[in-house]
Short mmCIF file of C-alpha atoms in Angstrom, two decimals:
data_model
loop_
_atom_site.label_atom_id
_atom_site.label_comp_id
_atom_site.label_asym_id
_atom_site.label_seq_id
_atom_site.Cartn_x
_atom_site.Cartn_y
_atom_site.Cartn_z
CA UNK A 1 -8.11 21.70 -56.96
CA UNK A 2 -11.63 21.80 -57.22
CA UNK A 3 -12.15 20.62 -53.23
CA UNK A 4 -9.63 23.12 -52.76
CA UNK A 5 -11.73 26.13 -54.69
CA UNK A 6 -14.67 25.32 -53.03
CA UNK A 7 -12.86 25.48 -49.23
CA UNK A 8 -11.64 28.62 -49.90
CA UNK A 9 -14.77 30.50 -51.24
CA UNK A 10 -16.77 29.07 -48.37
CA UNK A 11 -14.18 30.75 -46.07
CA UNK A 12 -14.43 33.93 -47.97
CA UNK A 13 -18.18 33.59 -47.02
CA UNK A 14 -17.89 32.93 -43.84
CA UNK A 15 -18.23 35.75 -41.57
CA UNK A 16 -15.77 36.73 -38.99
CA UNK A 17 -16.48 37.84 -35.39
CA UNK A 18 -13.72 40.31 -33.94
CA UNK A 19 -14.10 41.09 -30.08
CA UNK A 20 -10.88 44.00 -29.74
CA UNK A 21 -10.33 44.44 -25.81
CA UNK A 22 -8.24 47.39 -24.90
CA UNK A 23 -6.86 48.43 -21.26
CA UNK A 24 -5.24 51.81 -20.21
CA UNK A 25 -2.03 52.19 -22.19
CA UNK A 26 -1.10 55.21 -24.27
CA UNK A 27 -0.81 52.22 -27.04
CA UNK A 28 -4.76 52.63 -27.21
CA UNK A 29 -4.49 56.05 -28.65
CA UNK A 30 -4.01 53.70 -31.98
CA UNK A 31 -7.64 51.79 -31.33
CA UNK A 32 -9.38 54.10 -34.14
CA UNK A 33 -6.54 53.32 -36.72
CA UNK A 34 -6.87 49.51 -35.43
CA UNK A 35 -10.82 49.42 -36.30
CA UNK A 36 -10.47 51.03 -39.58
CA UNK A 37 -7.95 48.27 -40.59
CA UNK A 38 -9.95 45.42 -39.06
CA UNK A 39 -13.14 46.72 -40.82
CA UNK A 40 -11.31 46.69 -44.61
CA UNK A 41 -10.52 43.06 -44.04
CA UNK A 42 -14.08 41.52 -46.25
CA UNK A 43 -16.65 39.48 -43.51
CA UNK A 44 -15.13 40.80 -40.49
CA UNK A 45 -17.72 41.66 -38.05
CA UNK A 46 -15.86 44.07 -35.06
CA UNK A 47 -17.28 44.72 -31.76
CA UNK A 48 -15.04 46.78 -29.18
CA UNK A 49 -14.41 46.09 -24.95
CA UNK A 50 -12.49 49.00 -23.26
CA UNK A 51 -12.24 49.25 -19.58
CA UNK A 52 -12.45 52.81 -18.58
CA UNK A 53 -8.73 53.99 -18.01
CA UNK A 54 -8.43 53.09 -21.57
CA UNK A 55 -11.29 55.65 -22.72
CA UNK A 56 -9.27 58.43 -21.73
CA UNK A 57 -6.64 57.29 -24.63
CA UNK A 58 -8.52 57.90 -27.55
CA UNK A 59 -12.09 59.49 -28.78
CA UNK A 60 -14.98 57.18 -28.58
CA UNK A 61 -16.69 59.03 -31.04
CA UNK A 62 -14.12 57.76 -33.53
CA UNK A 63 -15.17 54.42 -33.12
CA UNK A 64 -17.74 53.14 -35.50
CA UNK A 65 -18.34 49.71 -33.76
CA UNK A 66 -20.87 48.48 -30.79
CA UNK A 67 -18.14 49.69 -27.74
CA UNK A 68 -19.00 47.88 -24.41
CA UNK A 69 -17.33 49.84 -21.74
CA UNK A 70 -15.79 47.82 -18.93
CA UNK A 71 -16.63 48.85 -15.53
CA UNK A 72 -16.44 45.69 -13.35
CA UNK A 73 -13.89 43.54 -14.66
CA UNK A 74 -16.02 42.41 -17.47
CA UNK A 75 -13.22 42.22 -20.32
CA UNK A 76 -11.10 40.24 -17.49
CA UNK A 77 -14.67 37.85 -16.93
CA UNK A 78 -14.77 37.48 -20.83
CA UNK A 79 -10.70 36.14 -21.04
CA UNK A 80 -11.36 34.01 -18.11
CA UNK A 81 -14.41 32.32 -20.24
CA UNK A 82 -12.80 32.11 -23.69
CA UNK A 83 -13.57 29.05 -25.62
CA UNK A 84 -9.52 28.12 -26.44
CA UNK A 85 -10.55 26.85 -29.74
CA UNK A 86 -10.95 30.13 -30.73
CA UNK A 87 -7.68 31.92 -31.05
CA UNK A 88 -6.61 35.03 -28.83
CA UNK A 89 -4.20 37.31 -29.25
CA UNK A 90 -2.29 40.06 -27.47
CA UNK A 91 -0.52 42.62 -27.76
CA UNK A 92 1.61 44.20 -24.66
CA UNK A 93 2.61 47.70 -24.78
CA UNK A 94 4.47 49.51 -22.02
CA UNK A 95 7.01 51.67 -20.59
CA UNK A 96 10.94 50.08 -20.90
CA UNK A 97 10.87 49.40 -16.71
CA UNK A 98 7.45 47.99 -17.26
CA UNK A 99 8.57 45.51 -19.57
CA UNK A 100 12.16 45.06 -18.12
CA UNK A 101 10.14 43.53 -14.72
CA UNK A 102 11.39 40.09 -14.08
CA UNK A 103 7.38 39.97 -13.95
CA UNK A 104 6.38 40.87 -17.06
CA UNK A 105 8.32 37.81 -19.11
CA UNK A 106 6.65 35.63 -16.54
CA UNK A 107 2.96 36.58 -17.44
CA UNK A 108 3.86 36.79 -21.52
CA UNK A 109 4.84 32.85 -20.82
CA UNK A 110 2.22 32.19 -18.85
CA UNK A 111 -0.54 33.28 -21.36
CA UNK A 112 1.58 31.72 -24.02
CA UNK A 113 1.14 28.83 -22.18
CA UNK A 114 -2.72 28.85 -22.24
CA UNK A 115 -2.26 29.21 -26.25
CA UNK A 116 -2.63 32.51 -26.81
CA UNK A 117 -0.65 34.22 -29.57
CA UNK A 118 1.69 37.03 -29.02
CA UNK A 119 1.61 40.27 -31.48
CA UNK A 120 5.05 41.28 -30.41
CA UNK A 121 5.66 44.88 -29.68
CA UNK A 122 8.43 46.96 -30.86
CA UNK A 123 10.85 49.45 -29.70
CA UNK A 124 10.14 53.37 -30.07
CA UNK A 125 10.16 56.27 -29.13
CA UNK A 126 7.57 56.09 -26.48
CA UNK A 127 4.87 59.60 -25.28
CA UNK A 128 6.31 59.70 -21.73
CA UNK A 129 10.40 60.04 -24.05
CA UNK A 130 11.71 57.06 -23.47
CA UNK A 131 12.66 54.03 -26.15
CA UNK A 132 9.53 51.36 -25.15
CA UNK A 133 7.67 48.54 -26.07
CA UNK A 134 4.79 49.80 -28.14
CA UNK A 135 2.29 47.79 -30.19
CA UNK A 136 2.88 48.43 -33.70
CA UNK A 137 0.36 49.14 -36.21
CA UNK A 138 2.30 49.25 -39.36
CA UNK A 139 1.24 47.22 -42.55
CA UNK A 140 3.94 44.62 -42.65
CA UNK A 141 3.20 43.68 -38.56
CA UNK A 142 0.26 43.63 -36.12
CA UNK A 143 -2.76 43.89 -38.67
CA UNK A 144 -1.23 41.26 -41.39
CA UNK A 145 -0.58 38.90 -38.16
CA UNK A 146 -4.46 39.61 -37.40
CA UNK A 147 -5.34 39.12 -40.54
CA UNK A 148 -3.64 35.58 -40.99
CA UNK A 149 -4.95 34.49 -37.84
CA UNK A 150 -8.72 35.67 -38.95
CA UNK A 151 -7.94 33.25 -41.89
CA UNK A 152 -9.08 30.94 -39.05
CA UNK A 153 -11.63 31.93 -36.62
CA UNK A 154 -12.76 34.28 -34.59
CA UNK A 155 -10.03 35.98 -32.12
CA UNK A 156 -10.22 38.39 -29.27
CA UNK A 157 -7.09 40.81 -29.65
CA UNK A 158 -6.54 43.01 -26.29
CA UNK A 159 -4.85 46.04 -27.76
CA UNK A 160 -2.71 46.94 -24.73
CA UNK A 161 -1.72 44.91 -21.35
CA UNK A 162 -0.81 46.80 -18.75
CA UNK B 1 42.56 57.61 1.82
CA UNK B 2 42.42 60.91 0.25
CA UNK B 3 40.23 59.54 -2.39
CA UNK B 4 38.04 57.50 0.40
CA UNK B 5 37.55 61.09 1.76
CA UNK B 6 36.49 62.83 -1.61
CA UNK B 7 34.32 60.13 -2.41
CA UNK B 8 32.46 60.24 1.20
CA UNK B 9 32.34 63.66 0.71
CA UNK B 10 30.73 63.53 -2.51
CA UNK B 11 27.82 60.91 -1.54
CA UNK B 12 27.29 63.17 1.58
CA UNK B 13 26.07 66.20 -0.85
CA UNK B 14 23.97 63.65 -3.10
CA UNK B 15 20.34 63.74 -2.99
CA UNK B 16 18.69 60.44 -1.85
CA UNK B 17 15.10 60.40 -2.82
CA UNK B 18 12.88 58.02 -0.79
CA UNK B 19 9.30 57.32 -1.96
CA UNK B 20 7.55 55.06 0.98
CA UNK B 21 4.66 53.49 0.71
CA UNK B 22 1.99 52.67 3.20
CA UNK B 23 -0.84 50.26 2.35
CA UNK B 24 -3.88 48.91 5.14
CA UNK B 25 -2.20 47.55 7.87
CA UNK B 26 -2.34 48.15 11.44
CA UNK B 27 1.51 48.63 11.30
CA UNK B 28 0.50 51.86 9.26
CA UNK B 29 0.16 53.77 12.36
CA UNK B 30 3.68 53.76 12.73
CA UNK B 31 4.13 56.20 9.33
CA UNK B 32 4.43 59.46 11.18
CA UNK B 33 7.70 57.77 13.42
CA UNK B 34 9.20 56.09 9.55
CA UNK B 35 8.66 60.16 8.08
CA UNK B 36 10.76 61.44 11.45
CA UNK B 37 13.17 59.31 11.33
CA UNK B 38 14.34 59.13 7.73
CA UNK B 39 14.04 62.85 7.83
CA UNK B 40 16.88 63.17 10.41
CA UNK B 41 19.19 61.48 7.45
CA UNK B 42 21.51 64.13 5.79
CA UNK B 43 20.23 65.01 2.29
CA UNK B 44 16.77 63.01 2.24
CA UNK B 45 13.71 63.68 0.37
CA UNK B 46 10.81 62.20 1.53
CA UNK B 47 7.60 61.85 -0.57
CA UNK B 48 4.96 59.12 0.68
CA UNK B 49 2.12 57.10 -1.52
CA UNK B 50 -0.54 56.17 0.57
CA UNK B 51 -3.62 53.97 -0.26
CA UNK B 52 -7.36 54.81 1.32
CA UNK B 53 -7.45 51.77 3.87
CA UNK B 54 -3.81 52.99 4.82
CA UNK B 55 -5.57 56.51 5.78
CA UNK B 56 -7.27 54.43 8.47
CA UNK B 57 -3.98 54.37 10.64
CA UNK B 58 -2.36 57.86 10.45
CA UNK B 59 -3.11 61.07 10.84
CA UNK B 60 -2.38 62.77 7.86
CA UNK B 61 -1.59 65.85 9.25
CA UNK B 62 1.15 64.10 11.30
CA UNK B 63 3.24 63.29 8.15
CA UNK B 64 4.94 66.79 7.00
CA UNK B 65 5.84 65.56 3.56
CA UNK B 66 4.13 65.20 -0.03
CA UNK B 67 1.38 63.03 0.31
CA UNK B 68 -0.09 61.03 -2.74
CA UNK B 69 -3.13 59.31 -2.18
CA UNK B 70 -3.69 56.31 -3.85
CA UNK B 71 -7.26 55.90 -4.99
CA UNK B 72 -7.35 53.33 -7.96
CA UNK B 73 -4.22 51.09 -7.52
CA UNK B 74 -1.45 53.53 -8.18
CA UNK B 75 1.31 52.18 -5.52
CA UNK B 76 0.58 49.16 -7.56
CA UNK B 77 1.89 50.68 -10.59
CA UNK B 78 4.28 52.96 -9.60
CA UNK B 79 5.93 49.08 -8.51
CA UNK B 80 5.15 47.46 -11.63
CA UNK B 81 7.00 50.54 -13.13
CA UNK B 82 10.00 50.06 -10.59
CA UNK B 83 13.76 50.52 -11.88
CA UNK B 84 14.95 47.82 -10.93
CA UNK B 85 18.64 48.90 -10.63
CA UNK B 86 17.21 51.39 -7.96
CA UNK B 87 16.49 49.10 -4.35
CA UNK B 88 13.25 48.72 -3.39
CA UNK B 89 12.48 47.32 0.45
CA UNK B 90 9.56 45.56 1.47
CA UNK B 91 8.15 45.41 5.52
CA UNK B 92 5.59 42.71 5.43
CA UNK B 93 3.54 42.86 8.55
CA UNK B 94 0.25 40.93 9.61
CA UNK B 95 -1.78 38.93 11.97
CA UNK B 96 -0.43 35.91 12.82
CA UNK B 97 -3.04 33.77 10.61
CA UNK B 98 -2.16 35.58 7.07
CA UNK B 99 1.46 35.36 8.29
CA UNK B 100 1.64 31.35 8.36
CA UNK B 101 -0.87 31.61 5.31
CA UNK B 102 1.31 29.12 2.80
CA UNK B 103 0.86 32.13 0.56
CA UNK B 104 2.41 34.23 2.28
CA UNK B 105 6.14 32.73 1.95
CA UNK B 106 5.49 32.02 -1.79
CA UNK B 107 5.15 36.09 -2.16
CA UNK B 108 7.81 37.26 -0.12
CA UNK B 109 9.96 34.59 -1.66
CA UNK B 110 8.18 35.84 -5.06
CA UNK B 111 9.26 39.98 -3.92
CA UNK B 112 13.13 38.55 -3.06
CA UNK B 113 13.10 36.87 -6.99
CA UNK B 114 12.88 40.43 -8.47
CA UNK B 115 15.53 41.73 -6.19
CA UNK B 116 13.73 43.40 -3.57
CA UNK B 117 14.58 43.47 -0.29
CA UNK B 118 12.86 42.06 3.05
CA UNK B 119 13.07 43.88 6.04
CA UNK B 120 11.99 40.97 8.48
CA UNK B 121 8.93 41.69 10.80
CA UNK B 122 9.69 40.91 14.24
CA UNK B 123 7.10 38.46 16.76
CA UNK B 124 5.60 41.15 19.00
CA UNK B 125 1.92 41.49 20.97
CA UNK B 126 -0.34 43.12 18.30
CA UNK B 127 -3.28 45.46 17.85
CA UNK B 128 -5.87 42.35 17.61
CA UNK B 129 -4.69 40.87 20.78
CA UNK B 130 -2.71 38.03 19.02
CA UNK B 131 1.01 37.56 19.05
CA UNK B 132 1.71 38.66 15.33
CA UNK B 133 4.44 39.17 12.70
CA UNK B 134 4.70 43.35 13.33
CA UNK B 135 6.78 46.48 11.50
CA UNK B 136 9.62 46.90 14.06
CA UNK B 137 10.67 50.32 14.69
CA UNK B 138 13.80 50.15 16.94
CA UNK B 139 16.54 52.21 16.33
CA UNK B 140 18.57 48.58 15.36
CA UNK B 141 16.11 47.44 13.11
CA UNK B 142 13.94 49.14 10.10
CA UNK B 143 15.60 52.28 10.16
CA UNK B 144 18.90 51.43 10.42
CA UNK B 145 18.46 48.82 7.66
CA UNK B 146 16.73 51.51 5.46
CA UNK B 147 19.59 54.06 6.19
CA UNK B 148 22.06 51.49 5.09
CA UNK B 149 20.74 51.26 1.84
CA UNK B 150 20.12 54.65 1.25
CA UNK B 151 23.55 54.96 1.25
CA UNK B 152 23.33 53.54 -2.30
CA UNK B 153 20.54 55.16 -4.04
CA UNK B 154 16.65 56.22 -4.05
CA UNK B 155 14.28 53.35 -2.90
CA UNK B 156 10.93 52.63 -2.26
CA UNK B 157 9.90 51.19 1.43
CA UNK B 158 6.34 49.77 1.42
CA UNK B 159 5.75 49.63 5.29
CA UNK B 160 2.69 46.75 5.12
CA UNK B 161 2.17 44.15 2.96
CA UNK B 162 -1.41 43.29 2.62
CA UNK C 1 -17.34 1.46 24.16
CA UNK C 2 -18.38 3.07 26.95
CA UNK C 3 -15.39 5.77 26.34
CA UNK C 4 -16.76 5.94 23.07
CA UNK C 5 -20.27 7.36 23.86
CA UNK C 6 -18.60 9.57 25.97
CA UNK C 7 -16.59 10.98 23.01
CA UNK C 8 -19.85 10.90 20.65
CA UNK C 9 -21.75 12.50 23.53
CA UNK C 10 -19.14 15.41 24.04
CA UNK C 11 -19.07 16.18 20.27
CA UNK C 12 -22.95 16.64 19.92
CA UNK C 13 -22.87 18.85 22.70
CA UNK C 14 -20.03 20.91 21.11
CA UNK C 15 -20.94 24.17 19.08
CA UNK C 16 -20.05 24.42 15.23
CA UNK C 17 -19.48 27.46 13.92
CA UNK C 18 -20.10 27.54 9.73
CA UNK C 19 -19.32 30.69 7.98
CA UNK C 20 -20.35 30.07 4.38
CA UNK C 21 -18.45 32.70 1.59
CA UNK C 22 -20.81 33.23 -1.96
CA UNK C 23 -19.40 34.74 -4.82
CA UNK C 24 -21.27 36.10 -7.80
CA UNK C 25 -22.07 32.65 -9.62
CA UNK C 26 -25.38 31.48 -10.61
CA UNK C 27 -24.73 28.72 -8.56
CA UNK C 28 -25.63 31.09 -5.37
CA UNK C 29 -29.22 30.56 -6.41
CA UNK C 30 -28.80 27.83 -4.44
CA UNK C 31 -27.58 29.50 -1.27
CA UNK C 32 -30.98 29.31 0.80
CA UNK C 33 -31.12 25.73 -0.03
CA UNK C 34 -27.96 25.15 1.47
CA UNK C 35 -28.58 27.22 4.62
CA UNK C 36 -31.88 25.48 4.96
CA UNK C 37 -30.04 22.09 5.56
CA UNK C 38 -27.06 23.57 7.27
CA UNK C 39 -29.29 24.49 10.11
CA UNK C 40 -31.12 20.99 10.10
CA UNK C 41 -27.67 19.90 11.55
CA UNK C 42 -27.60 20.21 15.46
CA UNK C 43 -25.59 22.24 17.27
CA UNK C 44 -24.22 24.35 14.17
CA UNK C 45 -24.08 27.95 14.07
CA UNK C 46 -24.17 29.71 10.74
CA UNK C 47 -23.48 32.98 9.18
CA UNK C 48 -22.99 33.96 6.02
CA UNK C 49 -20.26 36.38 4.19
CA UNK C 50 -21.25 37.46 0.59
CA UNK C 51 -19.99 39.77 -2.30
CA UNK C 52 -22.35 42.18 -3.65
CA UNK C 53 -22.15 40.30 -7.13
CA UNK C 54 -23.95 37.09 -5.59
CA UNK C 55 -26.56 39.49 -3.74
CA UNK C 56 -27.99 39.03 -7.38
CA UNK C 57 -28.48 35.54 -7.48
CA UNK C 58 -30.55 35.22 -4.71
CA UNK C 59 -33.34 36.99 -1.96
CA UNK C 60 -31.32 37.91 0.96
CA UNK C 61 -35.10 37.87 2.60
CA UNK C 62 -35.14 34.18 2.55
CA UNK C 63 -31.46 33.47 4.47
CA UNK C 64 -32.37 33.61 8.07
CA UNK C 65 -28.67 33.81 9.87
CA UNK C 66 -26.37 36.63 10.08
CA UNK C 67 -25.44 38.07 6.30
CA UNK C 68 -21.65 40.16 6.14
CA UNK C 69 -22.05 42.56 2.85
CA UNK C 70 -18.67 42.42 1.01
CA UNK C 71 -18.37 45.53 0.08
CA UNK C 72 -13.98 45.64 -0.20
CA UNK C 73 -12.99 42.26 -0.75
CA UNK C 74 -13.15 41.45 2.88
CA UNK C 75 -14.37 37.50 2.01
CA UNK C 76 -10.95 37.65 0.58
CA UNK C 77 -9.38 38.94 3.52
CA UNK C 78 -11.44 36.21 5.68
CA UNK C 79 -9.53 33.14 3.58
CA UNK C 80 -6.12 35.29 3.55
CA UNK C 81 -6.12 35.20 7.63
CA UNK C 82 -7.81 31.52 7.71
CA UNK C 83 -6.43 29.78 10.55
CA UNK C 84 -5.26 26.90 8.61
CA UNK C 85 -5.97 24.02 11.85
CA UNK C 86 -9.73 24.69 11.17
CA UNK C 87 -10.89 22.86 7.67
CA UNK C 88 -12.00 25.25 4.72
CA UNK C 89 -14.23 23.96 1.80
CA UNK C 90 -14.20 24.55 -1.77
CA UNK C 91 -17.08 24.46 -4.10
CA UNK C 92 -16.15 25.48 -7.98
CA UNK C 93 -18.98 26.20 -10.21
CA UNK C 94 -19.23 27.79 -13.21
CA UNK C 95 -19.33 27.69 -16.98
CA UNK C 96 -17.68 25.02 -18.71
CA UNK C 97 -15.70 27.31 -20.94
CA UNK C 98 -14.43 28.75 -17.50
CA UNK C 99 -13.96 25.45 -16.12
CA UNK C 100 -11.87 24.02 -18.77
CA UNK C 101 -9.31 26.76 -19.40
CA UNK C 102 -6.29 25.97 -17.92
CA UNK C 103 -5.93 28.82 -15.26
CA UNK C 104 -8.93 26.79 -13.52
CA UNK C 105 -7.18 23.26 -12.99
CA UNK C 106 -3.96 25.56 -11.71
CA UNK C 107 -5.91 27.34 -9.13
CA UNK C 108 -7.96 24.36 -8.11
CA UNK C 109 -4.50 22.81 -7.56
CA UNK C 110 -3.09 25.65 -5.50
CA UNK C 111 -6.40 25.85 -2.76
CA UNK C 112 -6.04 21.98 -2.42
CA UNK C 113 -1.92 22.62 -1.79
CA UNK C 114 -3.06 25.28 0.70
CA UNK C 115 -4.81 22.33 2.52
CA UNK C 116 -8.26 23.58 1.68
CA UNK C 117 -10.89 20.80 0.42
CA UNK C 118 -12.85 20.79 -2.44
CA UNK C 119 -16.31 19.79 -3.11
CA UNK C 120 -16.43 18.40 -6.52
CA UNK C 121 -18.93 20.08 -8.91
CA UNK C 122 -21.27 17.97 -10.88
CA UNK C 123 -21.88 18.28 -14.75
CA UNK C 124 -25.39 19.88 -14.95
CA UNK C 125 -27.43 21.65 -17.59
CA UNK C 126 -26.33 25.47 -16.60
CA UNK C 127 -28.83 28.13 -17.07
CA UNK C 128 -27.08 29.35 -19.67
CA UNK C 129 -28.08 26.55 -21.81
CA UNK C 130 -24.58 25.16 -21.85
CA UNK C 131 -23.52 22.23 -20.05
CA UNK C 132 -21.55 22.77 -17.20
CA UNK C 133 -19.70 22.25 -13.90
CA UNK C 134 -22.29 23.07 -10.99
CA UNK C 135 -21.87 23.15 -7.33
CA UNK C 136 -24.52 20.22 -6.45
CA UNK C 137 -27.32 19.75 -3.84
CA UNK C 138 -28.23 16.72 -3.37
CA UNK C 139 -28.68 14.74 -0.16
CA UNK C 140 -25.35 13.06 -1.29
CA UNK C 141 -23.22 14.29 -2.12
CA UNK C 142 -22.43 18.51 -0.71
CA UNK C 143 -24.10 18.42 2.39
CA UNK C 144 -23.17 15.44 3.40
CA UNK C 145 -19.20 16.38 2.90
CA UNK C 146 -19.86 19.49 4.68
CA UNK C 147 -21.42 17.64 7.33
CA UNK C 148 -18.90 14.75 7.43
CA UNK C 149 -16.01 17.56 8.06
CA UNK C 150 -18.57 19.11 10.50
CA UNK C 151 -17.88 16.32 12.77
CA UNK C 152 -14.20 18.12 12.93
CA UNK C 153 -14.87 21.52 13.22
CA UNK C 154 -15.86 24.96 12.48
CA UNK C 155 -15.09 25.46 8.62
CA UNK C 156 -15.83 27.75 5.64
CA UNK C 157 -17.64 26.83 2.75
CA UNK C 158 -17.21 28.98 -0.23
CA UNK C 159 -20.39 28.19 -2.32
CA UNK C 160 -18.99 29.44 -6.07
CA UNK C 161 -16.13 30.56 -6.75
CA UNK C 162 -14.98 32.75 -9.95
#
């Protein structure tokens, strides 16, 4: 009990280093709300990577972390040099054809496969009127399965995949 | 045969709607014949997406319908985004070298998996001097292929595969 | 033996062509170096292809053979038309976080199925402090496999590749 105590107050000590990438899908339009809830988690540290389509999705003036904007690949040269001990996460949001593309399950295996974690999206009523995929930022989903992986590590969550 | 009749008769007045599109190929330069000759089809709409290289080809102001141009990877997208229960053709052609490329059949085999459909280049003498894999367009090829199809709905023809 | 000098006699006097590909790694520091003993070789032509990216690892002053600018991926149009009879090498390098995620051993796998060679990398100190895979140097180990392969034909060495 005691050895247990101690573990988890030096966890709640511990400071936590959030890298949120986001790509252009309306789904970014939610990257303010995203912060906000990041930033009331205690010792989280957030720092932002957007590529530029994704800028035109939501107000960068909303955003109260260091924002690297992404014009050469960079967020792509970051993935491609993750240290897999740390744990990354993604969340795919798209149009319903998008997602229906005998593609799409392929590349959600494949980065399953590297051991990445999937923040599943649900079904809605999408901006372009159909029912989509959308990342979900309710309480009870995407945030909560943030948080519990935060619990361990640092994590890189990419916001939207197009 | 009366109902044979009503239903020729019926996907006579349909609209077809065929989006083609044209990426950096030497076989490009064969767009403005491809626009002619789908327009003689009854009840065809033609619009085509272009990408910059393509540009290099064609004359632009040979090709008398809507023109997208396709600066930042939108024929990409706009196949990512394909329906899939709409056809969508493929026309690789290419220099010999990228043509026995081991790559090369792992795409095309790749494009069949989702359901597209091939129309097979044919050997002919080519721009760079070489006997190459080509873009045939004999009236008992391409066209006629193309034509068949659109006798079942809207597709998208992609006239080079880079 | 005496129709063996012959065959040694014909093959010095035959020409070798080397193009040598550099992507943006560190590792194309190293790229004058490696033209330097290229050209110590007799009878071998080289010229170089480069992106823009590796322009910044080195002084373009100090190669002395032809230098293609990659401005639009053409280095990766050069391997996509690679006649496949003449021998291409390999040389990975980069960080080890890069090296050891498992996209790296996949595409490593697919350039050796494609019948391209690779030059093993080396565990160095990197310069950026880490430990890492490094395209190596030394009299024995790089040069020498180019040079052994030489003895075949014109190839392509790809000094780094991300």
């Amino acid at each position: 009990m005691e050895h247990g105590a101690q573990k988890s107050s030096s966890v709640l000590q511990k400071k936590y280093r959030v890298l949120v990438g986001v790509t252009g899908s309306v789904a970014a339009l939610k990257l303010p709300l995203l912060i906000a809830e990041l930033l009331k988690i205690t010792g989280v540290e957030v720092k932002v990577v957007t590529t530029e389509r994704a800028k035109h999705f939501y107000n960068a003036q909303e955003i109260p972390v260091t924002l690297y904007s992404d014009e050469d690949e960079w967020q792509t040269c970051v993935i491609r040099a993750w240290d897999l001990s740390k744990p990354l996460l993604f969340c795919p949001a798209m149009n319903t054809a998008m997602w229906e593309h005998p593609i799409t399950a392929q590349q959600v295996e494949q980065l399953k496969g590297f051991g990445y974690t999937e923040i599943p999206c649900v079904v809605k009523k999408l901006v372009c009127g159909d029912e989509g995929q959308s990342f979900c930022m309710s309480s009870d989903s995407s945030c909560t399965s943030a948080a519990l992986i935060l619990k361990g590590c640092t994590f890189f969550c990419r916001v939207a995949l197009l």
